Short mmCIF file of C-alpha atoms in Angstrom, two decimals:
data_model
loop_
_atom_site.label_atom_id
_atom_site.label_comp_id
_atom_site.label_asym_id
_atom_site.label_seq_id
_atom_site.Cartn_x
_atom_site.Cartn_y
_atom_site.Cartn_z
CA UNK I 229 6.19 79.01 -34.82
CA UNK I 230 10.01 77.81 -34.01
CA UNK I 231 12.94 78.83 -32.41
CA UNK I 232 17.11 78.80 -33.69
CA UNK I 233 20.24 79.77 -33.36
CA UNK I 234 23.04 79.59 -35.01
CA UNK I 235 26.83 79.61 -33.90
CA UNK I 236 30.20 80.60 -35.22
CA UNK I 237 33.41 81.03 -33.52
CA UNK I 238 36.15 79.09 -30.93
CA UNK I 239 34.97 75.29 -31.67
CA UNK I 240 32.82 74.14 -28.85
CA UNK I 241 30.86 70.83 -27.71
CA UNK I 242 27.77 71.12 -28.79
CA UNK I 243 26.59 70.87 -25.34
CA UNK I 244 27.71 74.40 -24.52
CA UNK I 245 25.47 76.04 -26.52
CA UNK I 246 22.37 73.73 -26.43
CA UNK I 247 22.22 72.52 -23.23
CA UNK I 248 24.36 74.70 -20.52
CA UNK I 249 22.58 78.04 -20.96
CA UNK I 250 20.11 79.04 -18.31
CA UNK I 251 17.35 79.44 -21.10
CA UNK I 252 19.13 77.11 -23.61
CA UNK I 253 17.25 75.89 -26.69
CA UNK I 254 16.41 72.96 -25.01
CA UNK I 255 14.76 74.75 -22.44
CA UNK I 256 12.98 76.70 -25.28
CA UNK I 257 11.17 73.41 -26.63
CA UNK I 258 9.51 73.31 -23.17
CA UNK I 259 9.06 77.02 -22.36
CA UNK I 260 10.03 79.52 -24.72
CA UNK I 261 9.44 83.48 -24.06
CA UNK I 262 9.33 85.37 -26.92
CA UNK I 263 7.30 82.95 -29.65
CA UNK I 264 4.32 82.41 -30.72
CA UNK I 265 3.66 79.14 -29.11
CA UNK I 266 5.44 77.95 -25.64
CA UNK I 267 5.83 74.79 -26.79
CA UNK I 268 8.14 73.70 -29.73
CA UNK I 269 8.01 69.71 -29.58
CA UNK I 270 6.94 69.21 -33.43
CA UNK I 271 10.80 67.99 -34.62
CA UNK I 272 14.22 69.21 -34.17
CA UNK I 273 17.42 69.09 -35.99
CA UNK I 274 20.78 70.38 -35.81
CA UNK I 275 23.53 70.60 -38.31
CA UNK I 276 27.27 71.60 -37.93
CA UNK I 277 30.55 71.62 -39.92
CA UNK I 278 33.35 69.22 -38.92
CA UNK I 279 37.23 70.41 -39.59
CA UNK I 280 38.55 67.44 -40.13
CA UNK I 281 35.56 66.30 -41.95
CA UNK I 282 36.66 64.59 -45.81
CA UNK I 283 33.18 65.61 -46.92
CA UNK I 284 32.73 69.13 -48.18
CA UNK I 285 29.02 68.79 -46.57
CA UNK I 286 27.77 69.82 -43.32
CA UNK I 287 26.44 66.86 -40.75
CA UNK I 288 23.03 67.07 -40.33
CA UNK I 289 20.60 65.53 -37.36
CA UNK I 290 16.88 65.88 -38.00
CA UNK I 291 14.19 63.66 -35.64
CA UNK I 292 10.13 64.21 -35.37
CA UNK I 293 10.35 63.62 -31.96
CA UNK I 294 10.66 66.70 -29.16
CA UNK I 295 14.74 67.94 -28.63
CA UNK I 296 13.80 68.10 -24.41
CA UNK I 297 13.89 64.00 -23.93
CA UNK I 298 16.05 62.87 -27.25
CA UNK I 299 18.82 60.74 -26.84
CA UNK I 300 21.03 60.72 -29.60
CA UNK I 301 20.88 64.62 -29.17
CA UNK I 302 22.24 64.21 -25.98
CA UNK I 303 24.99 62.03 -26.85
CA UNK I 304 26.21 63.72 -29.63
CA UNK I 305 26.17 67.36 -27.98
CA UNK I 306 28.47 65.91 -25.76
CA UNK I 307 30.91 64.26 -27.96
CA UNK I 308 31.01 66.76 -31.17
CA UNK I 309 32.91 70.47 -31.43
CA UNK I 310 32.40 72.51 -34.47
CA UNK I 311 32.86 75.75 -35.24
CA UNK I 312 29.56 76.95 -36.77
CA UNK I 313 26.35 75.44 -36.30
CA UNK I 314 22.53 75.70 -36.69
CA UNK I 315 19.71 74.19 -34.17
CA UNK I 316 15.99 74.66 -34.67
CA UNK I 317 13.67 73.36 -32.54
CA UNK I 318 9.81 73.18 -34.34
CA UNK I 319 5.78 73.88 -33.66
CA UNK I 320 4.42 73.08 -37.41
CA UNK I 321 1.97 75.59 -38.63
CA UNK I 322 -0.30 73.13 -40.24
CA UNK I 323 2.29 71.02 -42.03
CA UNK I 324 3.07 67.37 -41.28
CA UNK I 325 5.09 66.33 -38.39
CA UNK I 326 7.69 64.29 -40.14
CA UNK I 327 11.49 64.13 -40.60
CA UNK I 328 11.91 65.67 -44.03
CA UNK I 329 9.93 68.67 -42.89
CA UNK I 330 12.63 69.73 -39.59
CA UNK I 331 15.18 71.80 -40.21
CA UNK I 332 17.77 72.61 -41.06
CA UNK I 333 17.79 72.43 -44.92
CA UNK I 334 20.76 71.27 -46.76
CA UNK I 335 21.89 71.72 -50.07
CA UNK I 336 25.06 70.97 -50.66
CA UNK I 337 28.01 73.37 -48.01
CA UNK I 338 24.86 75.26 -47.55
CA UNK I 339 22.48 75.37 -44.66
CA UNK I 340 19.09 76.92 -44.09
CA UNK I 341 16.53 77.19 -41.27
CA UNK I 342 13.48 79.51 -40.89
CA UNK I 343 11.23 80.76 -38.14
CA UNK I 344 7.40 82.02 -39.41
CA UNK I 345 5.65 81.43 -42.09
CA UNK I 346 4.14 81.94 -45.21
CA UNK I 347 0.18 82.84 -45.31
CA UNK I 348 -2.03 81.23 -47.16
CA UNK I 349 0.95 79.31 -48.50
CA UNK I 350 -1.44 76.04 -49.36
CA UNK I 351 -2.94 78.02 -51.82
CA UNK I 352 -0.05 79.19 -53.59
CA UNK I 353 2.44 76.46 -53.15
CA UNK I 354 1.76 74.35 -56.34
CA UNK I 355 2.82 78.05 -58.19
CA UNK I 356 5.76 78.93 -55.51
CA UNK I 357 6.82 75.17 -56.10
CA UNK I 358 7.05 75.54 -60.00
CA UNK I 359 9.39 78.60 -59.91
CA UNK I 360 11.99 76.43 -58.17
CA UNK I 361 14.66 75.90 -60.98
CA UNK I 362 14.20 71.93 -62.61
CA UNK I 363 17.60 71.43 -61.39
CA UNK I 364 16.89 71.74 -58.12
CA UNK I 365 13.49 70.67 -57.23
CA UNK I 366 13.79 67.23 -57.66
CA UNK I 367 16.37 67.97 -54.31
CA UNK I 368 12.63 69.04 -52.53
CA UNK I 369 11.82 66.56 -50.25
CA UNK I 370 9.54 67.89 -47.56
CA UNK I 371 5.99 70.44 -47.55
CA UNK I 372 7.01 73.41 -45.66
CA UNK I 373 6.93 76.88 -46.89
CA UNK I 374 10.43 76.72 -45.09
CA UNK I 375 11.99 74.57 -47.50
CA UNK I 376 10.63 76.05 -50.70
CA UNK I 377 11.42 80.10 -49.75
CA UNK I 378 15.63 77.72 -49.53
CA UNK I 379 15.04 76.26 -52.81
CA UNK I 380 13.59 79.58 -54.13
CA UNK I 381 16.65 81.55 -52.99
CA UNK I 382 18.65 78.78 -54.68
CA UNK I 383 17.22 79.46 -57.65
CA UNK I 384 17.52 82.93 -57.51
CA UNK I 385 21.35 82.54 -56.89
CA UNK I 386 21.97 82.19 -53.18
CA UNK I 387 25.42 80.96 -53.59
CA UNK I 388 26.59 83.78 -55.63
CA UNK I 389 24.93 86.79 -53.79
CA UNK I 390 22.36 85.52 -50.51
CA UNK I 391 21.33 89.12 -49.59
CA UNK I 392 20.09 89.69 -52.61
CA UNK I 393 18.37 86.10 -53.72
CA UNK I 394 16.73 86.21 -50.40
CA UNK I 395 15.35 89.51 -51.27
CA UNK I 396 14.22 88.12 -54.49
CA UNK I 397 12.78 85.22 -52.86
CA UNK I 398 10.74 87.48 -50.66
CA UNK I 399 9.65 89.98 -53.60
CA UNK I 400 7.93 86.69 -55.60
CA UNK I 401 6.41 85.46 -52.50
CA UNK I 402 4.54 88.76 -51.62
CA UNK I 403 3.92 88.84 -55.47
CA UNK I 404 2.29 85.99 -55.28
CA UNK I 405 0.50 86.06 -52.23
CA UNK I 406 -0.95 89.25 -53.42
CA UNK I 407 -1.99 87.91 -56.97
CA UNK I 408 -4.03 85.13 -53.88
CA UNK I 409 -5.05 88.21 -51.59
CA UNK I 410 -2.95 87.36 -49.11
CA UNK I 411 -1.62 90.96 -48.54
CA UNK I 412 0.79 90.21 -45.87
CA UNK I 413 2.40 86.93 -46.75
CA UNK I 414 6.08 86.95 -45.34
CA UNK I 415 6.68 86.36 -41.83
CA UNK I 416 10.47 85.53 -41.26
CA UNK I 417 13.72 85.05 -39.48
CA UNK I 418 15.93 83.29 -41.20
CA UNK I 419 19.91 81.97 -41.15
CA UNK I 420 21.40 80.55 -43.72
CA UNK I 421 25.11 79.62 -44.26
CA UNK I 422 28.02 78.39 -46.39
CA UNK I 423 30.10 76.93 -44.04
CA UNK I 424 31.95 80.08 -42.90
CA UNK I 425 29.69 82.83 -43.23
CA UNK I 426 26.36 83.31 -41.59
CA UNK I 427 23.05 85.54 -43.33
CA UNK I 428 20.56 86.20 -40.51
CA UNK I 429 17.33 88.36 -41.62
CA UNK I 430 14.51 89.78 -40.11
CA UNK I 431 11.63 90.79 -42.19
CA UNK I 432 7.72 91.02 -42.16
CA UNK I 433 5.43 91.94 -45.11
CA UNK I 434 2.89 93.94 -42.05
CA UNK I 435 6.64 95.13 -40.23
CA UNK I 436 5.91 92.99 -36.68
CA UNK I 437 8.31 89.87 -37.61
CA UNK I 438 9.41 87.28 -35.15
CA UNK I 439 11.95 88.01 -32.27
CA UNK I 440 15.31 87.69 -32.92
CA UNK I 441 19.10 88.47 -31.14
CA UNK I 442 22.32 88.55 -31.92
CA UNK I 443 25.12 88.46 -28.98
CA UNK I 444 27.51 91.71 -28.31
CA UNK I 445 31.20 91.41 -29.34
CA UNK I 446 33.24 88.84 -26.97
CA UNK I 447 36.19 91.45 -25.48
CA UNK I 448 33.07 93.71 -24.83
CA UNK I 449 31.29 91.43 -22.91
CA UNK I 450 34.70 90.09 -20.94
CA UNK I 451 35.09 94.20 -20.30
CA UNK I 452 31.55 94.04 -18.83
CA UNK I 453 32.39 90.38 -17.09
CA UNK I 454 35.71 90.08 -16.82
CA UNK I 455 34.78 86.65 -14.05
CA UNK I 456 33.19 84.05 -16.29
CA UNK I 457 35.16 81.76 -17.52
CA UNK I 458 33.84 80.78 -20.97
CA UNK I 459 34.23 84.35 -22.00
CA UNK I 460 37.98 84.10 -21.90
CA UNK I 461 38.01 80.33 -23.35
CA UNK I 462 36.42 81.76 -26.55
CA UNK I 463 38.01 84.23 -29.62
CA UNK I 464 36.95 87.53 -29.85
CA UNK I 465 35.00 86.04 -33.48
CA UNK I 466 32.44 84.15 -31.62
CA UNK I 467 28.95 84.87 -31.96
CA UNK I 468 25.58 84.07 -31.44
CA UNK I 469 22.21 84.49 -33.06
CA UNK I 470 19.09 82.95 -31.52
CA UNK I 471 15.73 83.67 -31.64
CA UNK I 472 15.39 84.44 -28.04
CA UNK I 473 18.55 85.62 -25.53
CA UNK I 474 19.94 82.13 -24.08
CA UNK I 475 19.77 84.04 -20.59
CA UNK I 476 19.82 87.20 -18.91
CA UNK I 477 23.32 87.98 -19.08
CA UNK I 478 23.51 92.04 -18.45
CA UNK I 479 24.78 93.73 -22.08
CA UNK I 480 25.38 89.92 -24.08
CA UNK I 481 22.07 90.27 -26.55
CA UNK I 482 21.00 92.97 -29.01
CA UNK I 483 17.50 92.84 -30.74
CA UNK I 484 18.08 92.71 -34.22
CA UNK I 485 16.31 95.78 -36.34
CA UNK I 486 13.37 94.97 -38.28
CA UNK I 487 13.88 94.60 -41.77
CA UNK I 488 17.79 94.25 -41.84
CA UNK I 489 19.75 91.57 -42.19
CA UNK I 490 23.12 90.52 -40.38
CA UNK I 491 26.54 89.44 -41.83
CA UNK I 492 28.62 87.18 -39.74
CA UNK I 493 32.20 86.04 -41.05
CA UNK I 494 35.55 86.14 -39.79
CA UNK I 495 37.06 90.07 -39.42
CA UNK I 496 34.21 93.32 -38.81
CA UNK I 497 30.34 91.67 -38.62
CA UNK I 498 27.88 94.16 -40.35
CA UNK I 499 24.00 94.86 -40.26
CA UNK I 500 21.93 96.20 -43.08
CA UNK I 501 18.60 97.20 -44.09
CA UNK I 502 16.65 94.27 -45.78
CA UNK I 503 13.96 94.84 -48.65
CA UNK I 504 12.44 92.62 -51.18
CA UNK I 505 13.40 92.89 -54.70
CA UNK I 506 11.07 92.39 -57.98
CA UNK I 507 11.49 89.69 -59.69
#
């Protein structure tokens, strides 16, 4: 499958998060853990939000080429802060290798990326495709089951209420794949974002869904390790979710519940139960 994370607190180089980290993401394109596959060298992309940025939009970095040897992704982790960003690092389950397929997803202040996938989605994406509203599929530009569960949410209303047009999102899929006998469809992790809040979910139609962590609170972890350095160089806001722990860190990552979702914003994080919702 993939591997993410996403990042909000103390603006950092980008480097910090992608690179430093004893089993950083980078690492993870060449040997990740917990996935599916060990290997994730089928595209990458990063996106982050700028401060000082004139453009209400988030930058975005997408390549078809592996994130362990790139260049430019070097380069700009070590020139760019931002206070909230997403990295995904990809192994394709059957669709094309090719730029417009990497995440993350953009539309608009909103960013999306998913780990897992849809089953038997080739046989139901012409009909998953068509419930996208007209206004927004001609914004579609890749084949991944990825991008159309973003532009289904969309549809459904992500920007007014994302718990519960991801929900919806889920509830057409598995009525769909069921209407194709595809009993268990849904396999996902997925973060999404509006620039200063972060939705992360975990959900499985058959209940075994992909790994995924978020860190412990920052003035816990400096109670626990009051000698590292970064820990006191960062707010007490700052968190992480990833797909797999970026290292081994005594007390810094929690497995996230299956079926629940996470809220991360400035002020009191929450978790809650996750379940689809008819549509």
């Amino acid at each position: 499958m993939c591997r993410w994370l996403a990042y909000s607190g103390t603006p950092i180089l980008l480097d910090t998060i992608l690179y430093r980290p004893a089993h950083s993401l980078i690492d993870q394109s060449l040997h990740s853990r917990l996935g599916v596959e060990t290997t994730n060298g089928d595209g990458f992309g990063i996106g982050w939000y700028a401060r000082e940025a004139e453009l209400d939009t988030p930058a975005i970095l997408r390549d078809v080429g592996p994130a362990w040897n790139n260049r430019n992704l070097r380069e700009i982790a070590q020139h760019v802060k931002s206070p909230l960003m997403f990295a995904h690092i990809r192994a394709s389950t059957g669709t094309a290798v090719q730029q417009t397929n990497c995440h993350p997803f953009r539309h608009g202040r909103w960013m999306w990326m998913h780990n897992g996938s849809i089953a038997g989605f080739h046989g139901m994406r012409r009909e998953l495709n068509m419930a996208v509203d007209p206004a927004l599929y001609l914004e579609m530009e890749g084949t991944t089951d990825s991008e159309a569960m973003f532009y289904l949410a969309l549809t459904f209303g992500l920007e007014e209420d994302p718990p519960g047009a991801v929900a919806r999102m889920v509830g057409l899929v598995e009525k769909t794949g069921r209407a194709h006998g595809v009993e268990s469809p849904m396999q996902m992790t997925v973060a999404v974002t509006d620039g200063t809040t972060v939705w992360a979910f975990r959900y499985a139609s058959a209940g075994k869904a992909r790994s995924l962590y978020y860190s412990t609170r920052v003035d816990s972890l400096r109670a626990l390790h009051p000698d590292l350095t970064f820990l006191q160089e960062v707010s007490d806001e700052t968190r992480l979710v990833v797909s797999e722990p970026l290292g081994d860190l005594p007390g810094a990552w929690n497995e996230v519940p299956e079926h629940s979702y996470g809220v991360v914003h400035p002020g009191a994080d929450s978790l809650h139960r996750f379940a689809p919702l008819p549509v």
